[in-house]
Coordinates of C-alpha atoms in Angstrom, one line a residue:
M1226 CA 3.8 25.6 -7.5
A1227 CA 0.2 24.5 -7.9
Q1228 CA -2.2 23.3 -5.2
V1229 CA -5.4 21.6 -5.9
T1230 CA -7.8 20.3 -3.2
I1231 CA -8.8 16.7 -3.0
H1232 CA -12.2 16.4 -1.7
V1233 CA -12.4 13.2 0.6
P1234 CA -15.1 13.0 3.2
P1235 CA -14.9 13.9 5.9
R1236 CA -11.8 16.1 5.9
P1237 CA -10.3 17.2 2.0
Y1238 CA -6.7 18.2 1.9
Q1239 CA -4.2 19.9 -0.2
A1240 CA -2.0 18.0 -3.2
R1241 CA 1.2 20.3 -4.3
I1242 CA 2.1 20.0 -8.0
E1243 CA 5.3 21.0 -9.3
N1244 CA 8.7 19.9 -11.2
G1245 CA 11.3 18.4 -8.9
L1246 CA 8.9 17.8 -6.0
L1247 CA 9.3 14.2 -5.5
A1248 CA 13.2 14.8 -4.8
R1249 CA 12.5 17.3 -2.4
T1250 CA 10.0 15.5 -0.3
G1251 CA 12.2 14.7 2.2
A1252 CA 13.4 18.2 2.5
L1253 CA 9.8 19.4 3.1
L1254 CA 8.5 16.5 5.5
A1255 CA 11.3 17.4 7.3
E1256 CA 10.1 21.2 7.7
L1257 CA 6.3 20.0 8.0
L1258 CA 7.0 17.5 10.5
P1259 CA 10.6 18.1 12.5
Q1260 CA 9.5 15.5 15.2
A1261 CA 8.6 12.5 13.0
S1262 CA 11.0 9.7 12.6
R1263 CA 8.7 7.2 10.9
L1264 CA 6.4 7.5 7.8
F1265 CA 4.0 5.4 6.1
V1266 CA 2.9 5.8 2.3
V1267 CA -0.1 4.3 0.7
T1268 CA 0.4 3.7 -2.8
A1269 CA -0.8 1.6 -5.8
P1270 CA 1.8 -1.2 -7.5
P1271 CA 2.2 0.8 -10.6
I1272 CA 3.1 4.1 -9.4
R1273 CA 5.3 2.4 -6.7
R1274 CA 7.5 0.5 -9.2
R1275 CA 7.5 3.9 -11.0
W1276 CA 8.2 6.7 -8.4
G1277 CA 9.2 4.3 -5.4
A1278 CA 12.6 4.5 -5.4
K1279 CA 13.6 8.1 -6.0
L1280 CA 10.7 8.8 -3.0
L1281 CA 12.6 6.6 -0.8
S1282 CA 15.7 8.2 -1.5
S1283 CA 14.3 11.5 -0.7
L1284 CA 12.5 10.6 2.4
A1285 CA 16.2 8.9 3.9
S1286 CA 17.0 12.5 4.7
A1287 CA 13.8 12.8 6.6
V1288 CA 13.1 10.1 8.5
S1289 CA 14.9 6.9 9.8
S1290 CA 11.8 4.4 9.3
R1291 CA 10.1 4.5 5.8
K1292 CA 7.4 1.6 4.6
F1293 CA 5.1 1.4 1.5
C1294 CA 1.6 -0.2 1.6
N1295 CA 0.1 -1.3 -1.6
A1296 CA -3.2 -0.2 -2.0

């Protein structure tokens, strides 16, 4: 797994890059945020069209409420 730092003010964050990560996103978020019941995803329309269904499927195991917002 590769990680890169995204430098965005006021606080940078880490992004993971690895094969199969999208399918495991729900399980990873359940580990990181065990008390979470809702998730809000900010994306762009072309990215949502290509990857949205796969992400929503993965998130179903982690949270009861999932919403997309197009940026």
